[in-house]
């Protein structure tokens, strides 16, 4: 299990050295603060990454796989998917991410926004990072649990 709480996140972000691999359940909540964009980079490797984030200006949650490996997929399907999302009454954005080898699912805390996407990253791209673009954000909490293969 990976846990972080009560951290200020400035650009470019915080590497998550213990959140490595391709199958996780991740729950995180943050206050966007002065950031233009804040979120999580998954399936990060030397030449690829997938971003799950919140766009403060557009009030949207998104999955951006335009930098994720397999070029045929990015040529055939949109590289970024967005869904409307506003902070809760306390000013928090809460997201749950389910990640496996070839897909990512993102759910807002209240279930009002859901994004499911295919991600075909190289097997070596297994690193993760919290990131901020412009300004800073406050991470209230992050909890992650490694998922195990049920077919073994």
mmCIF file with all atom_site columns, C-alpha atoms in Angstrom:
data_model
loop_
_atom_site.group_PDB
_atom_site.id
_atom_site.type_symbol
_atom_site.label_atom_id
_atom_site.label_alt_id
_atom_site.label_comp_id
_atom_site.label_asym_id
_atom_site.label_entity_id
_atom_site.label_seq_id
_atom_site.pdbx_PDB_ins_code
_atom_site.Cartn_x
_atom_site.Cartn_y
_atom_site.Cartn_z
_atom_site.occupancy
_atom_site.B_iso_or_equiv
_atom_site.pdbx_formal_charge
_atom_site.auth_seq_id
_atom_site.auth_comp_id
_atom_site.auth_asym_id
_atom_site.auth_atom_id
_atom_site.pdbx_PDB_model_num
ATOM 1   C CA . UNK A 1 1   ? 0.000   0.000   0.000   1.00 0.00 ? 1   UNK A CA 1
ATOM 2   C CA . UNK A 1 2   ? 1.192   3.521   -0.820  1.00 0.00 ? 2   UNK A CA 1
ATOM 3   C CA . UNK A 1 3   ? 0.019   6.483   1.248   1.00 0.00 ? 3   UNK A CA 1
ATOM 4   C CA . UNK A 1 4   ? 0.737   10.217  1.119   1.00 0.00 ? 4   UNK A CA 1
ATOM 5   C CA . UNK A 1 5   ? -1.111  13.084  2.748   1.00 0.00 ? 5   UNK A CA 1
ATOM 6   C CA . UNK A 1 6   ? -1.049  16.796  3.406   1.00 0.00 ? 6   UNK A CA 1
ATOM 7   C CA . UNK A 1 7   ? 1.583   17.866  0.869   1.00 0.00 ? 7   UNK A CA 1
ATOM 8   C CA . UNK A 1 8   ? 2.045   20.957  -1.227  1.00 0.00 ? 8   UNK A CA 1
ATOM 9   C CA . UNK A 1 9   ? 2.808   19.967  -4.806  1.00 0.00 ? 9   UNK A CA 1
ATOM 10  C CA . UNK A 1 10  ? 4.730   22.461  -6.929  1.00 0.00 ? 10  UNK A CA 1
ATOM 11  C CA . UNK A 1 11  ? 5.711   22.158  -10.580 1.00 0.00 ? 11  UNK A CA 1
ATOM 12  C CA . UNK A 1 12  ? 6.905   19.776  -11.891 1.00 0.00 ? 12  UNK A CA 1
ATOM 13  C CA . UNK A 1 13  ? 5.583   17.488  -9.142  1.00 0.00 ? 13  UNK A CA 1
ATOM 14  C CA . UNK A 1 14  ? 6.538   14.603  -6.865  1.00 0.00 ? 14  UNK A CA 1
ATOM 15  C CA . UNK A 1 15  ? 7.889   11.266  -8.163  1.00 0.00 ? 15  UNK A CA 1
ATOM 16  C CA . UNK A 1 16  ? 6.041   8.336   -6.595  1.00 0.00 ? 16  UNK A CA 1
ATOM 17  C CA . UNK A 1 17  ? 8.936   5.910   -6.265  1.00 0.00 ? 17  UNK A CA 1
ATOM 18  C CA . UNK A 1 18  ? 6.851   3.254   -4.501  1.00 0.00 ? 18  UNK A CA 1
ATOM 19  C CA . UNK A 1 19  ? 3.957   3.396   -6.986  1.00 0.00 ? 19  UNK A CA 1
ATOM 20  C CA . UNK A 1 20  ? 5.634   1.372   -9.729  1.00 0.00 ? 20  UNK A CA 1
ATOM 21  C CA . UNK A 1 21  ? 3.910   -1.238  -11.857 1.00 0.00 ? 21  UNK A CA 1
ATOM 22  C CA . UNK A 1 22  ? 0.971   -1.637  -14.178 1.00 0.00 ? 22  UNK A CA 1
ATOM 23  C CA . UNK A 1 23  ? -1.948  -2.677  -11.952 1.00 0.00 ? 23  UNK A CA 1
ATOM 24  C CA . UNK A 1 24  ? -3.155  -0.331  -9.205  1.00 0.00 ? 24  UNK A CA 1
ATOM 25  C CA . UNK A 1 25  ? -6.208  1.121   -7.543  1.00 0.00 ? 25  UNK A CA 1
ATOM 26  C CA . UNK A 1 26  ? -5.418  4.734   -6.661  1.00 0.00 ? 26  UNK A CA 1
ATOM 27  C CA . UNK A 1 27  ? -7.580  7.165   -4.706  1.00 0.00 ? 27  UNK A CA 1
ATOM 28  C CA . UNK A 1 28  ? -6.461  10.759  -4.385  1.00 0.00 ? 28  UNK A CA 1
ATOM 29  C CA . UNK A 1 29  ? -7.947  14.076  -3.331  1.00 0.00 ? 29  UNK A CA 1
ATOM 30  C CA . UNK A 1 30  ? -6.478  17.526  -3.810  1.00 0.00 ? 30  UNK A CA 1
ATOM 31  C CA . UNK A 1 31  ? -7.231  21.220  -3.701  1.00 0.00 ? 31  UNK A CA 1
ATOM 32  C CA . UNK A 1 32  ? -6.223  22.728  -7.071  1.00 0.00 ? 32  UNK A CA 1
ATOM 33  C CA . UNK A 1 33  ? -4.870  25.887  -5.425  1.00 0.00 ? 33  UNK A CA 1
ATOM 34  C CA . UNK A 1 34  ? -3.149  28.168  -7.953  1.00 0.00 ? 34  UNK A CA 1
ATOM 35  C CA . UNK A 1 35  ? -2.374  25.357  -10.428 1.00 0.00 ? 35  UNK A CA 1
ATOM 36  C CA . UNK A 1 36  ? -3.715  25.429  -13.996 1.00 0.00 ? 36  UNK A CA 1
ATOM 37  C CA . UNK A 1 37  ? -3.579  21.647  -14.101 1.00 0.00 ? 37  UNK A CA 1
ATOM 38  C CA . UNK A 1 38  ? -2.891  18.988  -11.482 1.00 0.00 ? 38  UNK A CA 1
ATOM 39  C CA . UNK A 1 39  ? -2.910  15.203  -11.551 1.00 0.00 ? 39  UNK A CA 1
ATOM 40  C CA . UNK A 1 40  ? -1.077  11.949  -11.865 1.00 0.00 ? 40  UNK A CA 1
ATOM 41  C CA . UNK A 1 41  ? 1.302   10.694  -14.525 1.00 0.00 ? 41  UNK A CA 1
ATOM 42  C CA . UNK A 1 42  ? 1.087   6.920   -14.950 1.00 0.00 ? 42  UNK A CA 1
ATOM 43  C CA . UNK A 1 43  ? 2.870   4.430   -17.191 1.00 0.00 ? 43  UNK A CA 1
ATOM 44  C CA . UNK A 1 44  ? 5.804   6.821   -17.349 1.00 0.00 ? 44  UNK A CA 1
ATOM 45  C CA . UNK A 1 45  ? 8.967   5.720   -19.085 1.00 0.00 ? 45  UNK A CA 1
ATOM 46  C CA . UNK A 1 46  ? 11.900  7.254   -20.926 1.00 0.00 ? 46  UNK A CA 1
ATOM 47  C CA . UNK A 1 47  ? 9.783   8.234   -23.954 1.00 0.00 ? 47  UNK A CA 1
ATOM 48  C CA . UNK A 1 48  ? 6.154   7.939   -22.875 1.00 0.00 ? 48  UNK A CA 1
ATOM 49  C CA . UNK A 1 49  ? 3.589   8.851   -20.257 1.00 0.00 ? 49  UNK A CA 1
ATOM 50  C CA . UNK A 1 50  ? -0.146  8.994   -19.647 1.00 0.00 ? 50  UNK A CA 1
ATOM 51  C CA . UNK A 1 51  ? -1.627  11.917  -17.721 1.00 0.00 ? 51  UNK A CA 1
ATOM 52  C CA . UNK A 1 52  ? -4.743  11.776  -15.560 1.00 0.00 ? 52  UNK A CA 1
ATOM 53  C CA . UNK A 1 53  ? -5.550  15.262  -14.445 1.00 0.00 ? 53  UNK A CA 1
ATOM 54  C CA . UNK A 1 54  ? -7.837  18.107  -13.632 1.00 0.00 ? 54  UNK A CA 1
ATOM 55  C CA . UNK A 1 55  ? -7.916  21.192  -15.852 1.00 0.00 ? 55  UNK A CA 1
ATOM 56  C CA . UNK A 1 56  ? -8.779  24.106  -13.570 1.00 0.00 ? 56  UNK A CA 1
ATOM 57  C CA . UNK A 1 57  ? -9.628  26.550  -16.378 1.00 0.00 ? 57  UNK A CA 1
ATOM 58  C CA . UNK A 1 58  ? -11.974 24.168  -18.207 1.00 0.00 ? 58  UNK A CA 1
ATOM 59  C CA . UNK A 1 59  ? -13.314 22.442  -15.040 1.00 0.00 ? 59  UNK A CA 1
ATOM 60  C CA . UNK A 1 60  ? -12.685 19.019  -16.543 1.00 0.00 ? 60  UNK A CA 1
ATOM 61  C CA . UNK A 1 61  ? -11.091 15.765  -15.514 1.00 0.00 ? 61  UNK A CA 1
ATOM 62  C CA . UNK A 1 62  ? -9.144  14.088  -18.313 1.00 0.00 ? 62  UNK A CA 1
ATOM 63  C CA . UNK A 1 63  ? -7.057  11.165  -19.489 1.00 0.00 ? 63  UNK A CA 1
ATOM 64  C CA . UNK A 1 64  ? -4.365  12.230  -21.949 1.00 0.00 ? 64  UNK A CA 1
ATOM 65  C CA . UNK A 1 65  ? -2.658  9.284   -23.609 1.00 0.00 ? 65  UNK A CA 1
ATOM 66  C CA . UNK A 1 66  ? -1.234  11.284  -26.516 1.00 0.00 ? 66  UNK A CA 1
ATOM 67  C CA . UNK A 1 67  ? 2.252   10.592  -25.125 1.00 0.00 ? 67  UNK A CA 1
ATOM 68  C CA . UNK A 1 68  ? 1.598   6.880   -24.554 1.00 0.00 ? 68  UNK A CA 1
ATOM 69  C CA . UNK A 1 69  ? 3.565   4.550   -26.745 1.00 0.00 ? 69  UNK A CA 1
ATOM 70  C CA . UNK A 1 70  ? 1.722   2.730   -29.512 1.00 0.00 ? 70  UNK A CA 1
ATOM 71  C CA . UNK A 1 71  ? 1.414   5.324   -32.309 1.00 0.00 ? 71  UNK A CA 1
ATOM 72  C CA . UNK A 1 72  ? -1.244  3.489   -34.325 1.00 0.00 ? 72  UNK A CA 1
ATOM 73  C CA . UNK A 1 73  ? -3.676  3.924   -31.437 1.00 0.00 ? 73  UNK A CA 1
ATOM 74  C CA . UNK A 1 74  ? -3.024  7.677   -31.208 1.00 0.00 ? 74  UNK A CA 1
ATOM 75  C CA . UNK A 1 75  ? -3.518  8.018   -34.973 1.00 0.00 ? 75  UNK A CA 1
ATOM 76  C CA . UNK A 1 76  ? -6.847  6.138   -34.879 1.00 0.00 ? 76  UNK A CA 1
ATOM 77  C CA . UNK A 1 77  ? -8.464  7.463   -31.699 1.00 0.00 ? 77  UNK A CA 1
ATOM 78  C CA . UNK A 1 78  ? -8.425  10.790  -29.836 1.00 0.00 ? 78  UNK A CA 1
ATOM 79  C CA . UNK A 1 79  ? -5.447  11.101  -27.516 1.00 0.00 ? 79  UNK A CA 1
ATOM 80  C CA . UNK A 1 80  ? -7.326  12.994  -24.818 1.00 0.00 ? 80  UNK A CA 1
ATOM 81  C CA . UNK A 1 81  ? -10.733 12.407  -23.256 1.00 0.00 ? 81  UNK A CA 1
ATOM 82  C CA . UNK A 1 82  ? -12.374 14.958  -20.940 1.00 0.00 ? 82  UNK A CA 1
ATOM 83  C CA . UNK A 1 83  ? -15.423 14.988  -18.683 1.00 0.00 ? 83  UNK A CA 1
ATOM 84  C CA . UNK A 1 84  ? -16.916 17.973  -16.829 1.00 0.00 ? 84  UNK A CA 1
ATOM 85  C CA . UNK A 1 85  ? -16.090 18.115  -13.130 1.00 0.00 ? 85  UNK A CA 1
ATOM 86  C CA . UNK A 1 86  ? -16.281 20.853  -10.530 1.00 0.00 ? 86  UNK A CA 1
ATOM 87  C CA . UNK A 1 87  ? -14.673 20.792  -7.085  1.00 0.00 ? 87  UNK A CA 1
ATOM 88  C CA . UNK A 1 88  ? -16.906 19.615  -4.244  1.00 0.00 ? 88  UNK A CA 1
ATOM 89  C CA . UNK A 1 89  ? -18.284 22.195  -1.740  1.00 0.00 ? 89  UNK A CA 1
ATOM 90  C CA . UNK A 1 90  ? -15.027 21.960  0.262   1.00 0.00 ? 90  UNK A CA 1
ATOM 91  C CA . UNK A 1 91  ? -12.988 22.802  -2.871  1.00 0.00 ? 91  UNK A CA 1
ATOM 92  C CA . UNK A 1 92  ? -11.649 19.265  -3.340  1.00 0.00 ? 92  UNK A CA 1
ATOM 93  C CA . UNK A 1 93  ? -11.258 17.154  -6.440  1.00 0.00 ? 93  UNK A CA 1
ATOM 94  C CA . UNK A 1 94  ? -11.443 13.438  -5.540  1.00 0.00 ? 94  UNK A CA 1
ATOM 95  C CA . UNK A 1 95  ? -10.565 10.770  -8.091  1.00 0.00 ? 95  UNK A CA 1
ATOM 96  C CA . UNK A 1 96  ? -10.332 6.990   -8.129  1.00 0.00 ? 96  UNK A CA 1
ATOM 97  C CA . UNK A 1 97  ? -8.118  5.414   -10.785 1.00 0.00 ? 97  UNK A CA 1
ATOM 98  C CA . UNK A 1 98  ? -8.132  1.746   -11.778 1.00 0.00 ? 98  UNK A CA 1
ATOM 99  C CA . UNK A 1 99  ? -5.066  0.884   -13.811 1.00 0.00 ? 99  UNK A CA 1
ATOM 100 C CA . UNK A 1 100 ? -4.104  -2.360  -15.501 1.00 0.00 ? 100 UNK A CA 1
ATOM 101 C CA . UNK A 1 101 ? -1.762  -3.349  -18.324 1.00 0.00 ? 101 UNK A CA 1
ATOM 102 C CA . UNK A 1 102 ? -3.848  -1.943  -21.175 1.00 0.00 ? 102 UNK A CA 1
ATOM 103 C CA . UNK A 1 103 ? -6.515  0.295   -19.671 1.00 0.00 ? 103 UNK A CA 1
ATOM 104 C CA . UNK A 1 104 ? -7.239  3.055   -17.219 1.00 0.00 ? 104 UNK A CA 1
ATOM 105 C CA . UNK A 1 105 ? -10.570 3.985   -15.628 1.00 0.00 ? 105 UNK A CA 1
ATOM 106 C CA . UNK A 1 106 ? -11.090 7.261   -13.790 1.00 0.00 ? 106 UNK A CA 1
ATOM 107 C CA . UNK A 1 107 ? -14.060 7.992   -11.510 1.00 0.00 ? 107 UNK A CA 1
ATOM 108 C CA . UNK A 1 108 ? -14.837 11.267  -9.760  1.00 0.00 ? 108 UNK A CA 1
ATOM 109 C CA . UNK A 1 109 ? -15.598 11.087  -6.060  1.00 0.00 ? 109 UNK A CA 1
ATOM 110 C CA . UNK A 1 110 ? -19.335 11.432  -6.590  1.00 0.00 ? 110 UNK A CA 1
ATOM 111 C CA . UNK A 1 111 ? -19.433 9.226   -9.696  1.00 0.00 ? 111 UNK A CA 1
ATOM 112 C CA . UNK A 1 112 ? -20.576 12.127  -11.875 1.00 0.00 ? 112 UNK A CA 1
ATOM 113 C CA . UNK A 1 113 ? -17.562 11.837  -14.202 1.00 0.00 ? 113 UNK A CA 1
ATOM 114 C CA . UNK A 1 114 ? -16.195 8.571   -15.574 1.00 0.00 ? 114 UNK A CA 1
ATOM 115 C CA . UNK A 1 115 ? -13.525 8.021   -18.235 1.00 0.00 ? 115 UNK A CA 1
ATOM 116 C CA . UNK A 1 116 ? -12.370 4.644   -19.545 1.00 0.00 ? 116 UNK A CA 1
ATOM 117 C CA . UNK A 1 117 ? -9.457  4.508   -21.957 1.00 0.00 ? 117 UNK A CA 1
ATOM 118 C CA . UNK A 1 118 ? -7.072  2.105   -23.655 1.00 0.00 ? 118 UNK A CA 1
ATOM 119 C CA . UNK A 1 119 ? -3.392  2.707   -22.876 1.00 0.00 ? 119 UNK A CA 1
ATOM 120 C CA . UNK A 1 120 ? -0.818  0.678   -24.806 1.00 0.00 ? 120 UNK A CA 1
ATOM 121 C CA . UNK A 1 121 ? 2.447   1.691   -23.182 1.00 0.00 ? 121 UNK A CA 1
ATOM 122 C CA . UNK A 1 122 ? 5.652   -0.314  -23.379 1.00 0.00 ? 122 UNK A CA 1
ATOM 123 C CA . UNK A 1 123 ? 6.134   -2.895  -20.598 1.00 0.00 ? 123 UNK A CA 1
ATOM 124 C CA . UNK A 1 124 ? 9.067   -0.833  -19.269 1.00 0.00 ? 124 UNK A CA 1
ATOM 125 C CA . UNK A 1 125 ? 6.864   2.231   -18.623 1.00 0.00 ? 125 UNK A CA 1
ATOM 126 C CA . UNK A 1 126 ? 5.770   1.599   -15.043 1.00 0.00 ? 126 UNK A CA 1
ATOM 127 C CA . UNK A 1 127 ? 6.671   4.760   -13.087 1.00 0.00 ? 127 UNK A CA 1
ATOM 128 C CA . UNK A 1 128 ? 4.220   7.264   -11.584 1.00 0.00 ? 128 UNK A CA 1
ATOM 129 C CA . UNK A 1 129 ? 4.368   10.903  -10.532 1.00 0.00 ? 129 UNK A CA 1
ATOM 130 C CA . UNK A 1 130 ? 2.096   13.574  -9.097  1.00 0.00 ? 130 UNK A CA 1
ATOM 131 C CA . UNK A 1 131 ? 2.346   16.647  -11.300 1.00 0.00 ? 131 UNK A CA 1
ATOM 132 C CA . UNK A 1 132 ? 1.334   20.291  -11.355 1.00 0.00 ? 132 UNK A CA 1
ATOM 133 C CA . UNK A 1 133 ? 1.358   22.667  -14.295 1.00 0.00 ? 133 UNK A CA 1
ATOM 134 C CA . UNK A 1 134 ? 1.533   26.308  -13.247 1.00 0.00 ? 134 UNK A CA 1
ATOM 135 C CA . UNK A 1 135 ? 1.277   27.297  -9.588  1.00 0.00 ? 135 UNK A CA 1
ATOM 136 C CA . UNK A 1 136 ? 0.867   24.783  -6.804  1.00 0.00 ? 136 UNK A CA 1
ATOM 137 C CA . UNK A 1 137 ? -1.782  22.437  -5.434  1.00 0.00 ? 137 UNK A CA 1
ATOM 138 C CA . UNK A 1 138 ? -2.399  20.792  -2.087  1.00 0.00 ? 138 UNK A CA 1
ATOM 139 C CA . UNK A 1 139 ? -2.579  17.005  -1.948  1.00 0.00 ? 139 UNK A CA 1
ATOM 140 C CA . UNK A 1 140 ? -4.963  16.077  0.832   1.00 0.00 ? 140 UNK A CA 1
ATOM 141 C CA . UNK A 1 141 ? -4.514  12.325  0.467   1.00 0.00 ? 141 UNK A CA 1
ATOM 142 C CA . UNK A 1 142 ? -3.335  9.580   -1.840  1.00 0.00 ? 142 UNK A CA 1
ATOM 143 C CA . UNK A 1 143 ? -3.801  5.872   -1.209  1.00 0.00 ? 143 UNK A CA 1
ATOM 144 C CA . UNK A 1 144 ? -2.856  3.158   -3.680  1.00 0.00 ? 144 UNK A CA 1
ATOM 145 C CA . UNK A 1 145 ? -3.192  -0.598  -3.591  1.00 0.00 ? 145 UNK A CA 1
ATOM 146 C CA . UNK A 1 146 ? -1.385  -2.970  -5.930  1.00 0.00 ? 146 UNK A CA 1
ATOM 147 C CA . UNK A 1 147 ? -3.813  -5.195  -7.828  1.00 0.00 ? 147 UNK A CA 1
ATOM 148 C CA . UNK A 1 148 ? -2.927  -8.851  -8.338  1.00 0.00 ? 148 UNK A CA 1
ATOM 149 C CA . UNK A 1 149 ? -3.705  -11.100 -11.267 1.00 0.00 ? 149 UNK A CA 1
ATOM 150 C CA . UNK A 1 150 ? -6.846  -13.070 -10.462 1.00 0.00 ? 150 UNK A CA 1
ATOM 151 C CA . UNK A 1 151 ? -6.042  -15.732 -13.066 1.00 0.00 ? 151 UNK A CA 1
ATOM 152 C CA . UNK A 1 152 ? -2.927  -17.023 -11.343 1.00 0.00 ? 152 UNK A CA 1
#
